[in-house]
Amino acid sequence: MADGVLVVSPAGNRRVEVRFHNPDGGEAFCGNGTRCAARFAWMRDWCGVEAKLLTLAGVVDAEILADRVRLHLPPPADHGLPSPWASFSRASLRSRSIRSPRSTDSS
């Protein structure tokens, strides 16, 4: 089974639309997929070395460099979904010191 399908298409004005479809049919944002999409779009001459990618996470600016693609992601957004950390209190997440037994060797 595939992890998902990445659909990349020109969106006009040297912008590129990037959509990632999960196997369950839902859409998501995929950072590594977006990097690949930026390089692919540049190779197809759909954008220059600086690109605007239209994604589910919003507009992502990309720099296509010789050996890598650098993404400038928008700040995270709270969509009102429950947090997996909601059940932890601040006190339970504090680090605690663990004492190790001291050697009592008296030689």
mmCIF file of N, CA, C and O in Angstrom:
data_model
loop_
_atom_site.group_PDB
_atom_site.id
_atom_site.type_symbol
_atom_site.label_atom_id
_atom_site.label_comp_id
_atom_site.label_asym_id
_atom_site.label_seq_id
_atom_site.Cartn_x
_atom_site.Cartn_y
_atom_site.Cartn_z
ATOM 1 N N MET A 1 0.846 -1.176 0.000
ATOM 2 C CA MET A 1 0.000 0.000 0.000
ATOM 3 C C MET A 1 0.893 1.241 0.000
ATOM 4 O O MET A 1 1.911 1.288 0.656
ATOM 5 N N ALA A 2 0.502 2.236 -0.731
ATOM 6 C CA ALA A 2 1.250 3.494 -0.819
ATOM 7 C C ALA A 2 0.997 4.343 0.422
ATOM 8 O O ALA A 2 -0.033 4.221 1.084
ATOM 9 N N ASP A 3 1.960 5.212 0.737
ATOM 10 C CA ASP A 3 1.791 6.162 1.841
ATOM 11 C C ASP A 3 0.809 7.255 1.466
ATOM 12 O O ASP A 3 0.182 7.851 2.325
ATOM 13 N N GLY A 4 0.709 7.554 0.214
ATOM 14 C CA GLY A 4 -0.173 8.608 -0.261
ATOM 15 C C GLY A 4 0.183 8.978 -1.682
ATOM 16 O O GLY A 4 1.110 8.426 -2.271
ATOM 17 N N VAL A 5 -0.575 9.929 -2.216
ATOM 18 C CA VAL A 5 -0.345 10.393 -3.589
ATOM 19 C C VAL A 5 -0.129 11.896 -3.543
ATOM 20 O O VAL A 5 -0.909 12.631 -2.935
ATOM 21 N N LEU A 6 0.917 12.349 -4.190
ATOM 22 C CA LEU A 6 1.241 13.769 -4.277
ATOM 23 C C LEU A 6 0.844 14.263 -5.663
ATOM 24 O O LEU A 6 1.302 13.719 -6.668
ATOM 25 N N VAL A 7 -0.016 15.265 -5.714
ATOM 26 C CA VAL A 7 -0.468 15.831 -6.985
ATOM 27 C C VAL A 7 0.106 17.237 -7.099
ATOM 28 O O VAL A 7 -0.126 18.080 -6.224
ATOM 29 N N VAL A 8 0.878 17.481 -8.143
ATOM 30 C CA VAL A 8 1.559 18.766 -8.347
ATOM 31 C C VAL A 8 1.094 19.339 -9.679
ATOM 32 O O VAL A 8 1.135 18.646 -10.700
ATOM 33 N N SER A 9 0.662 20.600 -9.658
ATOM 34 C CA SER A 9 0.192 21.206 -10.903
ATOM 35 C C SER A 9 0.474 22.707 -10.893
ATOM 36 O O SER A 9 0.494 23.338 -9.836
ATOM 37 N N PRO A 10 0.704 23.292 -12.083
ATOM 38 C CA PRO A 10 0.916 24.737 -12.151
ATOM 39 C C PRO A 10 -0.382 25.464 -11.796
ATOM 40 O O PRO A 10 -1.472 25.020 -12.169
ATOM 41 N N ALA A 11 -0.261 26.565 -11.053
ATOM 42 C CA ALA A 11 -1.439 27.323 -10.619
ATOM 43 C C ALA A 11 -1.467 28.720 -11.224
ATOM 44 O O ALA A 11 -2.257 29.550 -10.802
ATOM 45 N N GLY A 12 -0.595 29.007 -12.189
ATOM 46 C CA GLY A 12 -0.540 30.332 -12.808
ATOM 47 C C GLY A 12 0.322 31.290 -12.017
ATOM 48 O O GLY A 12 0.588 31.080 -10.827
ATOM 49 N N ASN A 13 0.796 32.324 -12.680
ATOM 50 C CA ASN A 13 1.669 33.329 -12.042
ATOM 51 C C ASN A 13 2.881 32.707 -11.351
ATOM 52 O O ASN A 13 3.278 33.139 -10.283
ATOM 53 N N ARG A 14 3.426 31.633 -11.945
ATOM 54 C CA ARG A 14 4.625 30.953 -11.433
ATOM 55 C C ARG A 14 4.405 30.361 -10.037
ATOM 56 O O ARG A 14 5.331 30.142 -9.282
ATOM 57 N N ARG A 15 3.146 30.086 -9.690
ATOM 58 C CA ARG A 15 2.816 29.416 -8.434
ATOM 59 C C ARG A 15 2.465 27.961 -8.733
ATOM 60 O O ARG A 15 2.084 27.622 -9.850
ATOM 61 N N VAL A 16 2.581 27.117 -7.719
ATOM 62 C CA VAL A 16 2.386 25.685 -7.912
ATOM 63 C C VAL A 16 1.437 25.160 -6.829
ATOM 64 O O VAL A 16 1.604 25.471 -5.651
ATOM 65 N N GLU A 17 0.464 24.379 -7.246
ATOM 66 C CA GLU A 17 -0.440 23.753 -6.278
ATOM 67 C C GLU A 17 0.095 22.372 -5.920
ATOM 68 O O GLU A 17 0.483 21.596 -6.796
ATOM 69 N N VAL A 18 0.115 22.085 -4.613
ATOM 70 C CA VAL A 18 0.619 20.804 -4.118
ATOM 71 C C VAL A 18 -0.453 20.213 -3.199
ATOM 72 O O VAL A 18 -0.836 20.830 -2.210
ATOM 73 N N ARG A 19 -0.923 19.018 -3.553
ATOM 74 C CA ARG A 19 -1.937 18.348 -2.732
ATOM 75 C C ARG A 19 -1.444 16.945 -2.407
ATOM 76 O O ARG A 19 -0.993 16.222 -3.293
ATOM 77 N N PHE A 20 -1.534 16.586 -1.128
ATOM 78 C CA PHE A 20 -1.132 15.253 -0.677
ATOM 79 C C PHE A 20 -2.376 14.523 -0.198
ATOM 80 O O PHE A 20 -3.085 15.000 0.680
ATOM 81 N N HIS A 21 -2.645 13.364 -0.814
ATOM 82 C CA HIS A 21 -3.814 12.556 -0.464
ATOM 83 C C HIS A 21 -3.359 11.312 0.290
ATOM 84 O O HIS A 21 -2.544 10.538 -0.213
ATOM 85 N N ASN A 22 -3.881 11.124 1.502
ATOM 86 C CA ASN A 22 -3.599 9.931 2.302
ATOM 87 C C ASN A 22 -4.334 8.727 1.730
ATOM 88 O O ASN A 22 -5.316 8.882 1.005
ATOM 89 N N PRO A 23 -3.898 7.501 2.090
ATOM 90 C CA PRO A 23 -4.585 6.306 1.604
ATOM 91 C C PRO A 23 -6.066 6.253 1.994
ATOM 92 O O PRO A 23 -6.870 5.660 1.286
ATOM 93 N N ASP A 24 -6.439 6.894 3.109
ATOM 94 C CA ASP A 24 -7.845 6.872 3.533
ATOM 95 C C ASP A 24 -8.707 7.890 2.791
ATOM 96 O O ASP A 24 -9.894 8.032 3.059
ATOM 97 N N GLY A 25 -8.090 8.637 1.858
ATOM 98 C CA GLY A 25 -8.836 9.613 1.072
ATOM 99 C C GLY A 25 -8.741 11.027 1.598
ATOM 100 O O GLY A 25 -9.118 11.974 0.914
ATOM 101 N N GLY A 26 -8.261 11.199 2.825
ATOM 102 C CA GLY A 26 -8.123 12.536 3.393
ATOM 103 C C GLY A 26 -6.911 13.265 2.829
ATOM 104 O O GLY A 26 -5.997 12.645 2.286
ATOM 105 N N GLU A 27 -6.934 14.588 2.962
ATOM 106 C CA GLU A 27 -5.794 15.392 2.531
ATOM 107 C C GLU A 27 -4.970 15.800 3.743
ATOM 108 O O GLU A 27 -5.495 15.939 4.845
ATOM 109 N N ALA A 28 -3.681 15.993 3.519
ATOM 110 C CA ALA A 28 -2.771 16.395 4.583
ATOM 111 C C ALA A 28 -1.658 17.235 3.978
ATOM 112 O O ALA A 28 -1.555 17.374 2.768
ATOM 113 N N PHE A 29 -0.818 17.795 4.844
ATOM 114 C CA PHE A 29 0.385 18.498 4.405
ATOM 115 C C PHE A 29 1.555 17.554 4.598
ATOM 116 O O PHE A 29 1.674 16.901 5.638
ATOM 117 N N CYS A 30 2.425 17.470 3.622
ATOM 118 C CA CYS A 30 3.622 16.626 3.695
ATOM 119 C C CYS A 30 4.833 17.496 3.373
ATOM 120 O O CYS A 30 4.985 17.942 2.236
ATOM 121 N N GLY A 31 5.672 17.750 4.368
ATOM 122 C CA GLY A 31 6.843 18.613 4.177
ATOM 123 C C GLY A 31 7.825 18.072 3.154
ATOM 124 O O GLY A 31 8.259 18.784 2.248
ATOM 125 N N ASN A 32 8.188 16.790 3.279
ATOM 126 C CA ASN A 32 9.145 16.227 2.326
ATOM 127 C C ASN A 32 8.537 16.159 0.931
ATOM 128 O O ASN A 32 9.221 16.396 -0.062
ATOM 129 N N GLY A 33 7.251 15.840 0.857
ATOM 130 C CA GLY A 33 6.583 15.834 -0.438
ATOM 131 C C GLY A 33 6.562 17.220 -1.066
ATOM 132 O O GLY A 33 6.722 17.372 -2.281
ATOM 133 N N THR A 34 6.395 18.240 -0.240
ATOM 134 C CA THR A 34 6.384 19.617 -0.740
ATOM 135 C C THR A 34 7.759 20.007 -1.264
ATOM 136 O O THR A 34 7.875 20.694 -2.286
ATOM 137 N N ARG A 35 8.816 19.556 -0.609
ATOM 138 C CA ARG A 35 10.173 19.793 -1.121
ATOM 139 C C ARG A 35 10.340 19.157 -2.500
ATOM 140 O O ARG A 35 10.868 19.764 -3.421
ATOM 141 N N CYS A 36 9.917 17.906 -2.615
ATOM 142 C CA CYS A 36 10.011 17.205 -3.902
ATOM 143 C C CYS A 36 9.186 17.926 -4.968
ATOM 144 O O CYS A 36 9.619 18.055 -6.117
ATOM 145 N N ALA A 37 8.002 18.395 -4.579
ATOM 146 C CA ALA A 37 7.135 19.108 -5.519
ATOM 147 C C ALA A 37 7.795 20.385 -6.017
ATOM 148 O O ALA A 37 7.690 20.732 -7.199
ATOM 149 N N ALA A 38 8.483 21.091 -5.129
ATOM 150 C CA ALA A 38 9.165 22.331 -5.523
ATOM 151 C C ALA A 38 10.248 22.041 -6.557
ATOM 152 O O ALA A 38 10.347 22.722 -7.582
ATOM 153 N N ARG A 39 11.056 21.027 -6.313
ATOM 154 C CA ARG A 39 12.120 20.664 -7.266
ATOM 155 C C ARG A 39 11.494 20.217 -8.597
ATOM 156 O O ARG A 39 11.945 20.601 -9.664
ATOM 157 N N PHE A 40 10.454 19.400 -8.535
ATOM 158 C CA PHE A 40 9.760 18.920 -9.737
ATOM 159 C C PHE A 40 9.222 20.104 -10.547
ATOM 160 O O PHE A 40 9.401 20.167 -11.764
ATOM 161 N N ALA A 41 8.561 21.054 -9.868
ATOM 162 C CA ALA A 41 7.986 22.225 -10.550
ATOM 163 C C ALA A 41 9.087 23.065 -11.196
ATOM 164 O O ALA A 41 8.929 23.556 -12.314
ATOM 165 N N TRP A 42 10.213 23.212 -10.513
ATOM 166 C CA TRP A 42 11.340 23.980 -11.062
ATOM 167 C C TRP A 42 11.896 23.282 -12.309
ATOM 168 O O TRP A 42 12.189 23.926 -13.318
ATOM 169 N N MET A 43 12.007 21.941 -12.237
ATOM 170 C CA MET A 43 12.512 21.189 -13.384
ATOM 171 C C MET A 43 11.567 21.289 -14.592
ATOM 172 O O MET A 43 12.013 21.225 -15.737
ATOM 173 N N ARG A 44 10.284 21.482 -14.333
ATOM 174 C CA ARG A 44 9.297 21.627 -15.403
ATOM 175 C C ARG A 44 9.140 23.088 -15.847
ATOM 176 O O ARG A 44 8.329 23.391 -16.703
ATOM 177 N N ASP A 45 9.900 23.991 -15.220
ATOM 178 C CA ASP A 45 9.853 25.424 -15.505
ATOM 179 C C ASP A 45 8.492 26.047 -15.172
ATOM 180 O O ASP A 45 8.036 26.967 -15.825
ATOM 181 N N TRP A 46 7.842 25.496 -14.139
ATOM 182 C CA TRP A 46 6.587 26.074 -13.656
ATOM 183 C C TRP A 46 6.844 27.199 -12.667
ATOM 184 O O TRP A 46 5.933 27.945 -12.314
ATOM 185 N N CYS A 47 8.091 27.299 -12.193
ATOM 186 C CA CYS A 47 8.475 28.335 -11.224
ATOM 187 C C CYS A 47 9.965 28.594 -11.360
ATOM 188 O O CYS A 47 10.667 27.850 -12.038
ATOM 189 N N GLY A 48 10.422 29.647 -10.708
ATOM 190 C CA GLY A 48 11.851 29.944 -10.684
ATOM 191 C C GLY A 48 12.500 29.297 -9.470
ATOM 192 O O GLY A 48 11.918 28.416 -8.840
ATOM 193 N N VAL A 49 13.703 29.747 -9.124
ATOM 194 C CA VAL A 49 14.400 29.192 -7.964
ATOM 195 C C VAL A 49 13.745 29.633 -6.651
ATOM 196 O O VAL A 49 14.045 29.077 -5.596
ATOM 197 N N GLU A 50 12.878 30.612 -6.717
ATOM 198 C CA GLU A 50 12.032 30.963 -5.577
ATOM 199 C C GLU A 50 10.603 30.683 -6.006
ATOM 200 O O GLU A 50 10.151 31.161 -7.052
ATOM 201 N N ALA A 51 9.900 29.878 -5.215
ATOM 202 C CA ALA A 51 8.570 29.433 -5.611
ATOM 203 C C ALA A 51 7.557 29.669 -4.502
ATOM 204 O O ALA A 51 7.912 29.679 -3.323
ATOM 205 N N LYS A 52 6.318 29.828 -4.900
ATOM 206 C CA LYS A 52 5.191 29.882 -3.970
ATOM 207 C C LYS A 52 4.374 28.627 -4.210
ATOM 208 O O LYS A 52 3.879 28.389 -5.317
ATOM 209 N N LEU A 53 4.270 27.814 -3.176
ATOM 210 C CA LEU A 53 3.544 26.552 -3.268
ATOM 211 C C LEU A 53 2.242 26.676 -2.490
ATOM 212 O O LEU A 53 2.241 27.059 -1.320
ATOM 213 N N LEU A 54 1.148 26.361 -3.143
ATOM 214 C CA LEU A 54 -0.173 26.424 -2.515
ATOM 215 C C LEU A 54 -0.478 25.051 -1.930
ATOM 216 O O LEU A 54 -0.647 24.079 -2.674
ATOM 217 N N THR A 55 -0.515 24.968 -0.598
ATOM 218 C CA THR A 55 -0.691 23.688 0.086
ATOM 219 C C THR A 55 -1.852 23.770 1.071
ATOM 220 O O THR A 55 -2.387 24.855 1.339
ATOM 221 N N LEU A 56 -2.191 22.646 1.648
ATOM 222 C CA LEU A 56 -3.220 22.600 2.678
ATOM 223 C C LEU A 56 -2.817 23.435 3.897
ATOM 224 O O LEU A 56 -3.664 23.985 4.586
ATOM 225 N N ALA A 57 -1.519 23.575 4.146
ATOM 226 C CA ALA A 57 -1.020 24.370 5.276
ATOM 227 C C ALA A 57 -0.967 25.854 4.952
ATOM 228 O O ALA A 57 -0.608 26.653 5.802
ATOM 229 N N GLY A 58 -1.306 26.235 3.746
ATOM 230 C CA GLY A 58 -1.235 27.630 3.316
ATOM 231 C C GLY A 58 -0.170 27.794 2.253
ATOM 232 O O GLY A 58 0.335 26.819 1.692
ATOM 233 N N VAL A 59 0.202 29.037 2.000
ATOM 234 C CA VAL A 59 1.234 29.316 0.998
ATOM 235 C C VAL A 59 2.601 29.052 1.631
ATOM 236 O O VAL A 59 2.917 29.583 2.690
ATOM 237 N N VAL A 60 3.374 28.203 0.981
ATOM 238 C CA VAL A 60 4.715 27.850 1.450
ATOM 239 C C VAL A 60 5.716 28.403 0.441
ATOM 240 O O VAL A 60 5.649 28.084 -0.745
ATOM 241 N N ASP A 61 6.617 29.261 0.920
ATOM 242 C CA ASP A 61 7.687 29.775 0.065
ATOM 243 C C ASP A 61 8.811 28.750 0.030
ATOM 244 O O ASP A 61 9.148 28.152 1.057
ATOM 245 N N ALA A 62 9.370 28.545 -1.142
ATOM 246 C CA ALA A 62 10.460 27.583 -1.295
ATOM 247 C C ALA A 62 11.613 28.227 -2.042
ATOM 248 O O ALA A 62 11.412 29.062 -2.918
ATOM 249 N N GLU A 63 12.824 27.840 -1.655
ATOM 250 C CA GLU A 63 14.049 28.223 -2.368
ATOM 251 C C GLU A 63 14.640 26.939 -2.930
ATOM 252 O O GLU A 63 14.949 26.019 -2.172
ATOM 253 N N ILE A 64 14.801 26.868 -4.239
ATOM 254 C CA ILE A 64 15.390 25.696 -4.865
ATOM 255 C C ILE A 64 16.875 25.985 -5.044
ATOM 256 O O ILE A 64 17.263 26.855 -5.821
ATOM 257 N N LEU A 65 17.700 25.272 -4.275
ATOM 258 C CA LEU A 65 19.153 25.446 -4.304
ATOM 259 C C LEU A 65 19.782 24.283 -5.071
ATOM 260 O O LEU A 65 19.095 23.324 -5.425
ATOM 261 N N ALA A 66 21.076 24.355 -5.299
ATOM 262 C CA ALA A 66 21.753 23.316 -6.085
ATOM 263 C C ALA A 66 21.585 21.927 -5.474
ATOM 264 O O ALA A 66 21.310 20.965 -6.182
ATOM 265 N N ASP A 67 21.722 21.821 -4.150
ATOM 266 C CA ASP A 67 21.716 20.503 -3.510
ATOM 267 C C ASP A 67 20.584 20.292 -2.515
ATOM 268 O O ASP A 67 20.547 19.297 -1.819
ATOM 269 N N ARG A 68 19.655 21.237 -2.407
ATOM 270 C CA ARG A 68 18.538 21.091 -1.467
ATOM 271 C C ARG A 68 17.426 22.055 -1.812
ATOM 272 O O ARG A 68 17.603 22.968 -2.612
ATOM 273 N N VAL A 69 16.302 21.860 -1.160
ATOM 274 C CA VAL A 69 15.173 22.777 -1.273
ATOM 275 C C VAL A 69 14.849 23.243 0.144
ATOM 276 O O VAL A 69 14.671 22.427 1.048
ATOM 277 N N ARG A 70 14.808 24.541 0.326
ATOM 278 C CA ARG A 70 14.509 25.122 1.644
ATOM 279 C C ARG A 70 13.076 25.643 1.632
ATOM 280 O O ARG A 70 12.696 26.427 0.766
ATOM 281 N N LEU A 71 12.273 25.184 2.596
ATOM 282 C CA LEU A 71 10.900 25.648 2.728
ATOM 283 C C LEU A 71 10.792 26.670 3.846
ATOM 284 O O LEU A 71 11.464 26.546 4.869
ATOM 285 N N HIS A 72 9.948 27.645 3.665
ATOM 286 C CA HIS A 72 9.630 28.636 4.697
ATOM 287 C C HIS A 72 8.160 28.413 5.041
ATOM 288 O O HIS A 72 7.267 28.882 4.329
ATOM 289 N N LEU A 73 7.933 27.657 6.120
ATOM 290 C CA LEU A 73 6.591 27.248 6.479
ATOM 291 C C LEU A 73 5.845 28.346 7.219
ATOM 292 O O LEU A 73 6.448 29.100 7.989
ATOM 293 N N PRO A 74 4.533 28.412 7.015
ATOM 294 C CA PRO A 74 3.740 29.373 7.780
ATOM 295 C C PRO A 74 3.686 28.937 9.242
ATOM 296 O O PRO A 74 3.929 27.768 9.545
ATOM 297 N N PRO A 75 3.376 29.848 10.154
ATOM 298 C CA PRO A 75 3.285 29.447 11.564
ATOM 299 C C PRO A 75 2.173 28.421 11.760
ATOM 300 O O PRO A 75 1.198 28.405 10.995
ATOM 301 N N PRO A 76 2.305 27.566 12.781
ATOM 302 C CA PRO A 76 1.271 26.567 13.027
ATOM 303 C C PRO A 76 -0.063 27.237 13.357
ATOM 304 O O PRO A 76 -0.098 28.312 13.938
ATOM 305 N N ALA A 77 -1.140 26.581 12.983
ATOM 306 C CA ALA A 77 -2.483 27.112 13.254
ATOM 307 C C ALA A 77 -3.237 26.130 14.140
ATOM 308 O O ALA A 77 -3.097 24.914 13.999
ATOM 309 N N ASP A 78 -4.017 26.652 15.071
ATOM 310 C CA ASP A 78 -4.856 25.828 15.935
ATOM 311 C C ASP A 78 -6.207 25.668 15.256
ATOM 312 O O ASP A 78 -6.945 26.630 15.081
ATOM 313 N N HIS A 79 -6.506 24.454 14.854
ATOM 314 C CA HIS A 79 -7.768 24.194 14.173
ATOM 315 C C HIS A 79 -8.827 23.656 15.126
ATOM 316 O O HIS A 79 -9.830 23.098 14.695
ATOM 317 N N GLY A 80 -8.581 23.793 16.440
ATOM 318 C CA GLY A 80 -9.553 23.351 17.429
ATOM 319 C C GLY A 80 -9.606 21.849 17.634
ATOM 320 O O GLY A 80 -10.529 21.341 18.240
ATOM 321 N N LEU A 81 -8.612 21.127 17.146
ATOM 322 C CA LEU A 81 -8.587 19.686 17.328
ATOM 323 C C LEU A 81 -8.039 19.351 18.707
ATOM 324 O O LEU A 81 -7.208 20.084 19.247
ATOM 325 N N PRO A 82 -8.461 18.247 19.291
ATOM 326 C CA PRO A 82 -7.937 17.888 20.612
ATOM 327 C C PRO A 82 -6.437 17.589 20.543
ATOM 328 O O PRO A 82 -5.961 16.994 19.580
ATOM 329 N N SER A 83 -5.736 18.018 21.550
ATOM 330 C CA SER A 83 -4.288 17.811 21.610
ATOM 331 C C SER A 83 -3.987 16.479 22.277
ATOM 332 O O SER A 83 -4.610 16.122 23.273
ATOM 333 N N PRO A 84 -3.001 15.728 21.762
ATOM 334 C CA PRO A 84 -2.635 14.482 22.438
ATOM 335 C C PRO A 84 -1.994 14.745 23.797
ATOM 336 O O PRO A 84 -1.874 13.849 24.609
ATOM 337 N N TRP A 85 -1.601 15.986 24.072
ATOM 338 C CA TRP A 85 -0.953 16.342 25.340
ATOM 339 C C TRP A 85 -1.947 16.879 26.359
ATOM 340 O O TRP A 85 -1.583 17.212 27.466
ATOM 341 N N ALA A 86 -3.229 16.974 26.014
ATOM 342 C CA ALA A 86 -4.225 17.594 26.886
ATOM 343 C C ALA A 86 -4.357 16.873 28.227
ATOM 344 O O ALA A 86 -4.678 17.497 29.237
ATOM 345 N N SER A 87 -4.122 15.571 28.276
ATOM 346 C CA SER A 87 -4.310 14.825 29.522
ATOM 347 C C SER A 87 -3.126 14.949 30.483
ATOM 348 O O SER A 87 -3.202 14.506 31.610
ATOM 349 N N PHE A 88 -2.028 15.559 30.058
ATOM 350 C CA PHE A 88 -0.860 15.715 30.920
ATOM 351 C C PHE A 88 -0.892 17.077 31.593
ATOM 352 O O PHE A 88 -1.163 18.086 30.966
ATOM 353 N N SER A 89 -0.578 17.079 32.875
ATOM 354 C CA SER A 89 -0.468 18.357 33.568
ATOM 355 C C SER A 89 0.962 18.849 33.433
ATOM 356 O O SER A 89 1.882 18.084 33.148
ATOM 357 N N ARG A 90 1.159 20.136 33.657
ATOM 358 C CA ARG A 90 2.506 20.703 33.579
ATOM 359 C C ARG A 90 3.428 20.012 34.581
ATOM 360 O O ARG A 90 4.580 19.725 34.286
ATOM 361 N N ALA A 91 2.914 19.700 35.767
ATOM 362 C CA ALA A 91 3.734 19.057 36.794
ATOM 363 C C ALA A 91 4.201 17.675 36.349
ATOM 364 O O ALA A 91 5.328 17.277 36.629
ATOM 365 N N SER A 92 3.342 16.931 35.639
ATOM 366 C CA SER A 92 3.738 15.582 35.236
ATOM 367 C C SER A 92 4.783 15.600 34.124
ATOM 368 O O SER A 92 5.445 14.604 33.892
ATOM 369 N N LEU A 93 4.929 16.723 33.434
ATOM 370 C CA LEU A 93 5.908 16.812 32.352
ATOM 371 C C LEU A 93 7.258 17.355 32.810
ATOM 372 O O LEU A 93 8.213 17.337 32.051
ATOM 373 N N ARG A 94 7.329 17.870 34.066
ATOM 374 C CA ARG A 94 8.607 18.385 34.566
ATOM 375 C C ARG A 94 9.604 17.254 34.715
ATOM 376 O O ARG A 94 9.245 16.143 35.084
ATOM 377 N N SER A 95 10.850 17.563 34.467
ATOM 378 C CA SER A 95 11.868 16.524 34.644
ATOM 379 C C SER A 95 12.080 16.274 36.134
ATOM 380 O O SER A 95 11.950 17.171 36.958
ATOM 381 N N ARG A 96 12.359 15.060 36.461
ATOM 382 C CA ARG A 96 12.596 14.690 37.855
ATOM 383 C C ARG A 96 14.009 14.124 37.954
ATOM 384 O O ARG A 96 14.474 13.439 37.075
ATOM 385 N N SER A 97 14.651 14.415 39.056
ATOM 386 C CA SER A 97 16.003 13.870 39.221
ATOM 387 C C SER A 97 15.904 12.453 39.758
ATOM 388 O O SER A 97 15.031 12.130 40.554
ATOM 389 N N ILE A 98 16.790 11.628 39.273
ATOM 390 C CA ILE A 98 16.840 10.226 39.716
ATOM 391 C C ILE A 98 18.168 10.031 40.403
ATOM 392 O O ILE A 98 19.221 10.318 39.860
ATOM 393 N N ARG A 99 18.112 9.556 41.639
ATOM 394 C CA ARG A 99 19.342 9.342 42.409
ATOM 395 C C ARG A 99 19.869 7.940 42.138
ATOM 396 O O ARG A 99 19.125 6.978 42.121
ATOM 397 N N SER A 100 21.155 7.864 41.938
ATOM 398 C CA SER A 100 21.768 6.555 41.762
ATOM 399 C C SER A 100 22.454 6.185 43.065
ATOM 400 O O SER A 100 22.906 7.051 43.820
ATOM 401 N N PRO A 101 22.522 4.889 43.383
ATOM 402 C CA PRO A 101 23.183 4.487 44.628
ATOM 403 C C PRO A 101 24.658 4.849 44.586
ATOM 404 O O PRO A 101 25.300 4.753 43.546
ATOM 405 N N ARG A 102 25.156 5.293 45.720
ATOM 406 C CA ARG A 102 26.589 5.651 45.794
ATOM 407 C C ARG A 102 27.393 4.460 46.292
ATOM 408 O O ARG A 102 26.931 3.696 47.120
ATOM 409 N N SER A 103 28.545 4.376 45.749
ATOM 410 C CA SER A 103 29.411 3.271 46.177
ATOM 411 C C SER A 103 29.845 3.500 47.605
ATOM 412 O O SER A 103 30.204 4.600 48.011
ATOM 413 N N THR A 104 29.798 2.448 48.407
ATOM 414 C CA THR A 104 30.240 2.562 49.809
ATOM 415 C C THR A 104 31.484 1.729 50.022
ATOM 416 O O THR A 104 31.729 1.241 51.115
ATOM 417 N N ASP A 105 32.240 1.528 48.956
ATOM 418 C CA ASP A 105 33.461 0.750 49.040
ATOM 419 C C ASP A 105 34.428 1.428 49.992
ATOM 420 O O ASP A 105 34.769 2.581 49.811
ATOM 421 N N SER A 106 34.840 0.782 51.021
ATOM 422 C CA SER A 106 35.729 1.405 52.016
ATOM 423 C C SER A 106 37.101 0.755 52.020
ATOM 424 O O SER A 106 37.591 0.332 53.047
ATOM 425 N N SER A 107 37.734 0.636 50.895
ATOM 426 C CA SER A 107 39.051 0.004 50.859
ATOM 427 C C SER A 107 40.145 0.973 51.130
ATOM 428 O O SER A 107 40.074 2.121 51.144
#
